[in-house]
């Protein structure tokens, strides 16, 4: 359907960029190691390329496509390590890897790139920063059950997408 209805011929290039990331995730998953941090981040950032593909297939600019991918990637970079840390806390296990502020700073760097590429993505960047703030505040409380954490993250993820879309509509 995308081949027939896509506006323009370059909608597929994000697949080429994302393929190695998705490949890393699949390689770990085939070895039953898909729940490690590297494959989870690789898979989330790779699959976020779909946003860029949708933008390009609908005739949107490459700047919005790249920026949208960066916003979603920033959301993944900030949230996946946070959720993993919460689950480890829930089960009384020590956290491994860099502390959360390192991931939050990486997300800020991605958001800075997104806004530098396309200013209309500022609302999406602010939404991701709000997610980071909410996560930091909720980390002060005992960790909730994994299902509660999943529902919270789903709501925050959908909110980031919605706010990003509205920002592009208003300022794009």
C-alpha positions as a printed Julia matrix, in Angstrom:
172×3 Matrix{Float64}:
  0.0     0.0    0.0
  2.84    2.41   0.81
  4.43    1.8   -2.58
  1.2     2.72  -4.34
  0.06    5.64  -2.19
  3.35    7.26  -1.09
  3.93   10.83  -2.15
  7.47   10.94  -3.49
 10.07    8.24  -3.89
 12.37    8.76  -0.93
 10.1     7.56   1.88
 12.1     4.33   2.28
 15.54    5.78   3.19
 14.93    5.56   6.97
 14.78    1.77   6.56
 18.39    1.81   5.37
 19.49    3.85   8.38
 17.42    1.83  10.87
 18.28   -1.63   9.51
 21.51   -2.03  11.54
 19.69   -1.0   14.73
 16.87   -3.44  14.15
 19.47   -6.04  13.2
 21.18   -5.62  16.59
 17.87   -6.1   18.36
 17.04   -9.2   16.31
 20.52  -10.67  16.84
 20.11  -10.4   20.62
 16.51  -11.61  20.48
 17.41  -14.75  18.52
 19.81  -15.59  21.35
 17.15  -14.99  24.03
 18.95  -11.85  25.17
 16.48   -9.3   23.85
 15.71   -7.89  27.32
 19.15   -6.35  27.7
 19.55   -2.6   27.44
 21.43   -2.47  24.12
 18.87   -4.44  22.11
 15.94   -2.67  23.74
 17.36    0.74  22.85
 18.44   -0.38  19.38
 15.02   -1.83  18.63
 13.13    1.2   19.92
 15.28    3.7   18.04
 15.2     1.57  14.91
 11.44    1.11  14.9
 11.01    4.85  15.46
 12.14    5.19  11.85
  8.55    4.39  10.94
  7.65    7.94  11.98
 10.16    9.33   9.49
  8.82    7.0    6.8
  5.25    8.15   7.42
  6.25   11.81   7.23
  8.12   11.26   3.96
  5.41    9.04   2.44
  2.84   11.76   3.11
  4.95   14.37   1.34
  6.44   15.94   4.47
  9.91   17.41   4.6
 13.06   15.48   5.37
 13.7    17.9    8.25
 10.42   16.99   9.95
 11.07   13.3    9.25
 14.53   13.35  10.83
 13.35   15.54  13.7
 10.37   13.32  14.48
 12.68   10.31  14.55
 14.99   12.15  16.93
 12.11   13.12  19.25
 10.91    9.51  19.45
 14.48    8.29  19.91
 14.99   10.76  22.76
 11.85    9.5   24.42
 13.17    5.92  24.17
 16.62    6.87  25.45
 15.14    8.61  28.49
 12.44    6.04  29.27
 13.83    2.57  28.6
 16.69    2.82  31.12
 14.31    4.44  33.62
 11.76    1.63  33.34
 14.5    -0.99  33.61
 15.77    0.68  36.79
 12.26    0.75  38.24
 11.76   -2.95  37.5
 15.13   -3.75  39.08
 14.11   -1.74  42.17
 10.77   -3.53  42.28
 12.57   -6.86  42.44
 15.28   -5.67  44.83
 18.09   -5.96  42.29
 20.84   -3.39  41.85
 20.72   -1.16  38.81
 23.38   -1.7   36.19
 24.82    0.73  33.67
 25.08    4.5   33.67
 22.9     6.49  36.08
 19.65    8.0   34.81
 21.0    11.56  34.42
 23.37   10.28  31.72
 20.41    8.94  29.74
 18.45   12.12  30.34
 21.35   14.21  28.99
 21.57   11.93  25.94
 17.85   12.54  25.38
 18.39   16.31  25.67
 21.14   16.08  23.06
 18.79   14.25  20.68
 16.04   16.8   21.35
 18.44   19.64  20.69
 19.24   18.05  17.34
 15.55   17.65  16.55
 14.76   21.3   17.25
 17.88   22.43  15.37
 16.73   20.47  12.32
 13.09   21.61  12.52
 11.84   24.29  14.92
  8.23   23.05  14.78
  9.31   20.03  16.84
  9.85   22.21  19.91
  6.52   21.11  21.4
  7.56   17.46  21.06
 10.91   18.23  22.67
  9.16   19.92  25.58
  6.86   16.9   25.91
  9.86   14.58  26.21
 11.4    16.9   28.81
  8.1    16.7   30.71
  8.35   12.89  30.59
 11.88   13.12  32.01
 10.64   15.38  34.82
  7.69   13.08  35.61
 10.01   10.08  35.7
 12.41   11.84  38.07
  9.56   12.76  40.43
  8.03    9.26  40.35
 11.45    7.72  40.99
 11.29    9.25  44.48
  8.4     6.91  45.37
  8.51    3.15  45.68
  8.35    1.56  42.24
  4.88    0.55  41.05
  3.99   -2.83  39.61
  5.26   -3.45  36.1
  1.74   -3.2   34.65
  1.22    0.22  36.23
  4.6     1.32  34.92
  3.66    0.06  31.46
  0.37    1.93  31.45
  2.09    5.14  32.59
  4.74    4.82  29.89
  2.13    4.11  27.22
  0.18    7.23  28.18
  3.34    9.34  28.22
  4.47    7.94  24.87
  1.13    8.65  23.23
  1.19   12.13  24.75
  4.62   12.81  23.23
  3.38   11.73  19.81
  0.21   13.82  20.08
  1.99   16.95  21.32
  4.66   16.57  18.62
  1.98   16.26  15.93
  0.07   19.28  17.2
  3.28   21.31  17.36
  4.1    20.5   13.74
  0.54   21.39  12.69
  0.65   24.71  14.51
  4.24   25.82  13.81
  5.16   23.72  10.78
